[in-house]
């Protein structure tokens, strides 16, 4: 059970690695953005994992829930905000990519830099 | 018994994911996405009863609706692309 | 047992993530990130985060897929070179980061341990005070709207910034401009059945969006999710009937007004707190009874969030759509 | 008035924030400019009022929504935030006033209301970071200011601005996410997000491994945002291709605010509890600072694009600030913080002078400005005087902070001599790169500048205001000095 | 009566689970797109009916049942629609069941 308990953290670490790697090593700008959202998703997972209480339920009082143990609401609130921040960044990034494509005709970092050098 | 259904759903999600990874055509992948979407709806409905919180069915409802929009957006994307190809071909032949 | 489900879903997520990075077809990458988002949301649900799962559904499976596809339609659909020449350096940096994270979390409080410090300090207070001072069932909404309402104000302005950013970037006059006038009418014309079903669904999605907005105090949901759903229903309308008709129903000018007024509403509620003798964002002073005041304040700011999010998401969608033919 | 005074920390953020949607709604670009400038000046006035309050009482606290401290979000203003608030709001106001005549050339009139809204949001975000006392709230406002700055930079007329801004976006988001990981780890161990409460509870944490890693993540993430040396790669291009007044604004504040958060976390949160933190921080900061100073100045010497030259000089100046902090002493920190203020003054004046030049010279390259001093005497005089401050000539603000930095380094023993040598060498390099411009502008001839005319008054006035402030604070460094020394004492936990 | 309902609902749930699994297997193993789509439709139509009716029997007459019915209705509306649209998109683009499969190149460009 202990292994399973720590598995979440490992997945967080590996997802972080995959996303981060895509951001640094990929040349295609859209791929970089996708990597960035994976990278952020890993952090969301960390926070939500931290907030889980074993045997708890979602922190919404309801007659069906009764007097049960509730999971921690705070990380959920933080991640709600962070998800919104993430999608905002993505939208702005995509806007910039579309403009880059219009100005340069490509969205590959290397090719853009070559065009600039000329 | 909810457990049995949940396991069946999870395994099916894995199978659909495999289909999405294997392709081979983009339509197969869209099919897989759609499948995983509906499986998520089912999973969430079953899980909310498993957890004894039927008030979370709202989530499943939201998924069912959003998933459909996603598929339509993909179709629109195909249409736009087909048209782009056509216009590209036209300009080339001219 | 649920933890086994979670582990299974996590493994699927890992596979998907690796596949996303490996594929060179951007369209496939976007489809796979849709799957990733669904899996992530299921996982959030398993971890008792119903509100977050709803948001992830609206954002990941809905809005961000639509945005990525719009951008793909306007740019390229294939990567040219897979990796930069610095991939070894990248690998080193990334491995180092990962090792650091693993080192940090190696002997952490086990996932879900109720005795962990996280669950001892601030959280119990929120659970208790939500009952006493605000008296609404959804603790997440209470924390989001009132206890940490200032964060949410920031969140609204992040969305607002992204909205004006995309408008600023893409409404550049002189650049290639809308061809939607002619093409817009024939959207999805071949697909008769989707059009009929879609048209039937639109009012329900809209209604459901409003339900999520106003039911946010009682169940999972709130302004952001509602805004995303309402925006999704109008995006669906635009997909089915064409840009032009969607813009006729909700013209750009009105969208701009929506964006600004939602943000102003939120800020205004905060300032009203000051004017009525409390602190900024203090809702207790809004009504005679502090509890009623809190509830009123939360409803108002959630409305502000919903309005701004709807306006921003639609503006972004139209800004992309006006660039090309998507 | 007294009733309102208690709300000043909140108003500092709310005034620019509330004006942003209004600026967007005003369709006429002059009107939105007026609104933006008024809001910015108002924020500046609030910053001054807050500074006075800090002098009076030592600091202010504010409870958002009246919820008690570790549960709700708390705002806190102390000497350090007051110093930075003055810089941020002041730079924003100066740059906006200058922008009235400069921006029309770079951004279409129809898009300007959106631009001013983004500007106000950037200002609100930066102020928000400075006044808050909550770790997660810092993240939220960091993202507001970051997204708004991307928009501002993307307003640049050159298409290369787009790639520069995309890189900035990727790097900035990585930095913010690293910060978020760090905060998450701290939260995992302490269960709280309020900075003071973290300090209080970190004491009880037995297992310090996650805190150590959190310190690493937060430091690296913020170093990315602050463009500390090897992580500065986004900065030169972003500054070069941004609209000129945006460069004035951002160069003066955005990296400094990230530095502020970095210092606050390292000294207030981590220093007392992590074993050997002083040494680790010094090992982290000092070599990077030295490299930044040397590499930044060296590249600036050979750069022929004027804006990029000054951007590289900014990399070097951030090195000075990190150097001061890396000494981990009251004197060093005082010098570092004072340099934040003084460098902002000098850089704002220099970039404003470049904005004046840009009125007549289309490409700001060194070979294009030969003999321009005859045509634009006021502009070039401002450039030279601000350059003196950057170099650190006695009588200017730049001299004061360098002097304090040198005295502080001497205290740190044998290593000090090496550090002093680096500072002196880099100051000489600064002489070289400023001199190259001066030589070209005064003693060479070029045909392109024949038609050049002096910049409009609306641009010259703020430029000269910035230049004169350099001299004023060079002769009477009282206010910033007092603020930074009490901030340094605060950070190191010594009651002044 | 109680036990009868229970047994019936468990039976429905189990059969639903089996159908879901069969559909998933079919989507993976079938030779080309159209047959795969056919298999996938099983999980989109019959399986939700069985599963949701099974759950509804458990929850009795309540708000939850109404919501379940609504979700079921939406799934039954959107699932086949999506399949139809996808199939027609594939067909229009010239994807043939027995001919040379439309490659990623054709579709991804």
Short mmCIF file of N, CA, C and O in Angstrom, two decimals, chain C residues 165-214:
data_model
loop_
_atom_site.label_atom_id
_atom_site.label_comp_id
_atom_site.label_asym_id
_atom_site.label_seq_id
_atom_site.Cartn_x
_atom_site.Cartn_y
_atom_site.Cartn_z
N UNK C 165 -5.06 40.46 -24.63
CA UNK C 165 -3.83 40.12 -25.34
C UNK C 165 -4.12 39.54 -26.71
O UNK C 165 -3.57 39.98 -27.72
N UNK C 166 -5.02 38.55 -26.76
CA UNK C 166 -5.33 37.93 -28.04
C UNK C 166 -5.99 38.94 -28.97
O UNK C 166 -5.66 39.02 -30.17
N UNK C 167 -6.89 39.77 -28.43
CA UNK C 167 -7.53 40.79 -29.27
C UNK C 167 -6.47 41.73 -29.83
O UNK C 167 -6.48 42.08 -31.01
N UNK C 168 -5.55 42.12 -28.95
CA UNK C 168 -4.52 43.07 -29.37
C UNK C 168 -3.65 42.46 -30.46
O UNK C 168 -3.30 43.12 -31.44
N UNK C 169 -3.30 41.18 -30.30
CA UNK C 169 -2.43 40.54 -31.28
C UNK C 169 -3.13 40.30 -32.60
O UNK C 169 -2.55 40.51 -33.67
N UNK C 170 -4.36 39.83 -32.54
CA UNK C 170 -4.98 39.32 -33.76
C UNK C 170 -5.91 40.33 -34.44
O UNK C 170 -6.30 40.12 -35.57
N UNK C 171 -6.27 41.39 -33.75
CA UNK C 171 -7.10 42.39 -34.41
C UNK C 171 -6.27 43.44 -35.12
O UNK C 171 -6.72 44.55 -35.34
N UNK C 172 -5.06 43.06 -35.48
CA UNK C 172 -4.18 44.02 -36.14
C UNK C 172 -4.77 44.36 -37.51
O UNK C 172 -4.97 43.47 -38.34
N UNK C 173 -5.04 45.64 -37.74
CA UNK C 173 -5.59 45.99 -39.03
C UNK C 173 -4.55 45.82 -40.13
O UNK C 173 -3.36 45.90 -39.88
N UNK C 174 -5.03 45.56 -41.31
CA UNK C 174 -4.10 45.46 -42.44
C UNK C 174 -3.67 44.06 -42.74
O UNK C 174 -3.38 43.72 -43.88
N UNK C 175 -3.64 43.20 -41.71
CA UNK C 175 -3.22 41.83 -41.98
C UNK C 175 -4.34 41.09 -42.69
O UNK C 175 -5.46 41.60 -42.81
N UNK C 176 -4.02 39.90 -43.13
CA UNK C 176 -5.00 39.07 -43.83
C UNK C 176 -6.29 39.00 -43.02
O UNK C 176 -6.26 38.70 -41.83
N UNK C 177 -7.40 39.31 -43.65
CA UNK C 177 -8.60 39.40 -42.82
C UNK C 177 -9.74 38.52 -43.28
O UNK C 177 -9.68 37.85 -44.28
N UNK C 178 -10.75 38.61 -42.51
CA UNK C 178 -11.84 37.65 -42.52
C UNK C 178 -12.33 37.26 -43.91
O UNK C 178 -12.68 38.10 -44.74
N UNK C 179 -12.39 35.96 -44.12
CA UNK C 179 -13.03 35.48 -45.33
C UNK C 179 -14.32 34.78 -44.96
O UNK C 179 -14.91 34.09 -45.77
N UNK C 180 -14.71 34.98 -43.70
CA UNK C 180 -15.84 34.21 -43.20
C UNK C 180 -17.13 34.61 -43.88
O UNK C 180 -18.08 33.85 -43.88
N UNK C 181 -17.17 35.80 -44.44
CA UNK C 181 -18.41 36.28 -45.03
C UNK C 181 -18.96 35.26 -46.02
O UNK C 181 -20.14 34.96 -46.03
N UNK C 182 -18.07 34.75 -46.86
CA UNK C 182 -18.55 33.83 -47.88
C UNK C 182 -18.56 32.40 -47.38
O UNK C 182 -19.52 31.68 -47.57
N UNK C 183 -17.45 32.03 -46.73
CA UNK C 183 -17.32 30.63 -46.36
C UNK C 183 -18.19 30.29 -45.17
O UNK C 183 -18.67 29.18 -45.03
N UNK C 184 -18.40 31.30 -44.33
CA UNK C 184 -19.05 31.04 -43.05
C UNK C 184 -20.41 30.38 -43.16
O UNK C 184 -20.83 29.67 -42.26
N UNK C 185 -21.06 30.59 -44.27
CA UNK C 185 -22.44 30.10 -44.37
C UNK C 185 -22.51 28.59 -44.56
O UNK C 185 -23.53 27.99 -44.28
N UNK C 186 -21.45 28.00 -45.06
CA UNK C 186 -21.58 26.60 -45.44
C UNK C 186 -20.99 25.66 -44.40
O UNK C 186 -20.75 24.50 -44.67
N UNK C 187 -20.74 26.20 -43.21
CA UNK C 187 -20.10 25.36 -42.21
C UNK C 187 -20.88 24.07 -41.98
O UNK C 187 -22.08 24.10 -41.80
N UNK C 188 -20.18 22.97 -41.94
CA UNK C 188 -20.75 21.68 -41.59
C UNK C 188 -22.02 21.39 -42.39
O UNK C 188 -22.91 20.73 -41.92
N UNK C 189 -22.09 21.92 -43.62
CA UNK C 189 -23.33 21.74 -44.33
C UNK C 189 -23.54 20.29 -44.73
O UNK C 189 -24.66 19.80 -44.81
N UNK C 190 -22.41 19.63 -45.01
CA UNK C 190 -22.54 18.24 -45.41
C UNK C 190 -23.15 17.39 -44.31
O UNK C 190 -23.72 16.36 -44.57
N UNK C 191 -22.94 17.86 -43.09
CA UNK C 191 -23.32 16.99 -41.99
C UNK C 191 -24.69 17.40 -41.49
O UNK C 191 -24.82 18.20 -40.57
N UNK C 192 -25.69 16.84 -42.08
CA UNK C 192 -27.06 17.26 -41.76
C UNK C 192 -27.42 16.85 -40.33
O UNK C 192 -27.93 17.65 -39.55
N UNK C 193 -27.13 15.59 -40.00
CA UNK C 193 -27.56 15.08 -38.70
C UNK C 193 -26.88 15.83 -37.55
O UNK C 193 -27.56 16.29 -36.63
N UNK C 194 -25.55 15.99 -37.59
CA UNK C 194 -24.92 16.77 -36.51
C UNK C 194 -25.53 18.14 -36.37
O UNK C 194 -25.70 18.65 -35.27
N UNK C 195 -25.89 18.73 -37.49
CA UNK C 195 -26.46 20.08 -37.40
C UNK C 195 -27.77 20.06 -36.66
O UNK C 195 -28.03 20.90 -35.79
N UNK C 196 -28.60 19.10 -37.01
CA UNK C 196 -29.91 19.04 -36.35
C UNK C 196 -29.75 18.78 -34.86
O UNK C 196 -30.30 19.49 -34.02
N UNK C 197 -28.93 17.76 -34.54
CA UNK C 197 -28.76 17.41 -33.13
C UNK C 197 -28.10 18.57 -32.38
O UNK C 197 -28.50 18.92 -31.27
N UNK C 198 -27.09 19.16 -33.02
CA UNK C 198 -26.39 20.26 -32.38
C UNK C 198 -27.33 21.40 -32.07
O UNK C 198 -27.34 21.95 -30.97
N UNK C 199 -28.17 21.74 -33.05
CA UNK C 199 -29.10 22.84 -32.86
C UNK C 199 -30.02 22.55 -31.68
O UNK C 199 -30.37 23.43 -30.90
N UNK C 200 -30.39 21.27 -31.57
CA UNK C 200 -31.27 20.88 -30.48
C UNK C 200 -30.56 21.01 -29.13
O UNK C 200 -31.18 21.35 -28.13
N UNK C 201 -29.25 20.73 -29.15
CA UNK C 201 -28.53 20.70 -27.88
C UNK C 201 -28.20 22.09 -27.34
O UNK C 201 -28.06 22.27 -26.14
N UNK C 202 -28.05 23.06 -28.25
CA UNK C 202 -27.55 24.37 -27.82
C UNK C 202 -28.32 24.94 -26.63
O UNK C 202 -27.72 25.29 -25.62
N UNK C 203 -29.68 24.99 -26.71
CA UNK C 203 -30.37 25.57 -25.54
C UNK C 203 -30.11 24.79 -24.26
O UNK C 203 -30.01 25.39 -23.19
N UNK C 204 -29.94 23.47 -24.38
CA UNK C 204 -29.70 22.69 -23.16
C UNK C 204 -28.33 23.01 -22.56
O UNK C 204 -28.19 23.12 -21.35
N UNK C 205 -27.34 23.16 -23.43
CA UNK C 205 -26.01 23.48 -22.90
C UNK C 205 -26.06 24.84 -22.21
O UNK C 205 -25.51 25.04 -21.12
N UNK C 206 -26.76 25.77 -22.87
CA UNK C 206 -26.88 27.11 -22.30
C UNK C 206 -27.55 27.05 -20.93
O UNK C 206 -27.07 27.63 -19.95
N UNK C 207 -28.63 26.28 -20.89
CA UNK C 207 -29.37 26.13 -19.65
C UNK C 207 -28.50 25.49 -18.59
O UNK C 207 -28.47 25.92 -17.43
N UNK C 208 -27.78 24.46 -19.00
CA UNK C 208 -26.92 23.76 -18.06
C UNK C 208 -25.82 24.69 -17.55
O UNK C 208 -25.46 24.67 -16.37
N UNK C 209 -25.32 25.54 -18.45
CA UNK C 209 -24.31 26.52 -18.04
C UNK C 209 -24.85 27.42 -16.95
O UNK C 209 -24.20 27.65 -15.93
N UNK C 210 -26.08 27.90 -17.15
CA UNK C 210 -26.69 28.77 -16.13
C UNK C 210 -26.90 28.01 -14.82
O UNK C 210 -26.69 28.55 -13.74
N UNK C 211 -27.27 26.74 -14.96
CA UNK C 211 -27.45 25.92 -13.77
C UNK C 211 -26.15 25.80 -12.99
O UNK C 211 -26.11 25.97 -11.77
N UNK C 212 -25.07 25.54 -13.73
CA UNK C 212 -23.76 25.43 -13.08
C UNK C 212 -23.39 26.74 -12.41
O UNK C 212 -22.84 26.78 -11.31
N UNK C 213 -23.74 27.86 -13.07
CA UNK C 213 -23.45 29.17 -12.50
C UNK C 213 -24.16 29.36 -11.16
O UNK C 213 -23.55 29.73 -10.17
N UNK C 214 -25.44 29.08 -11.15
CA UNK C 214 -26.20 29.43 -9.95
C UNK C 214 -26.27 28.31 -8.94
O UNK C 214 -26.70 28.51 -7.82
#
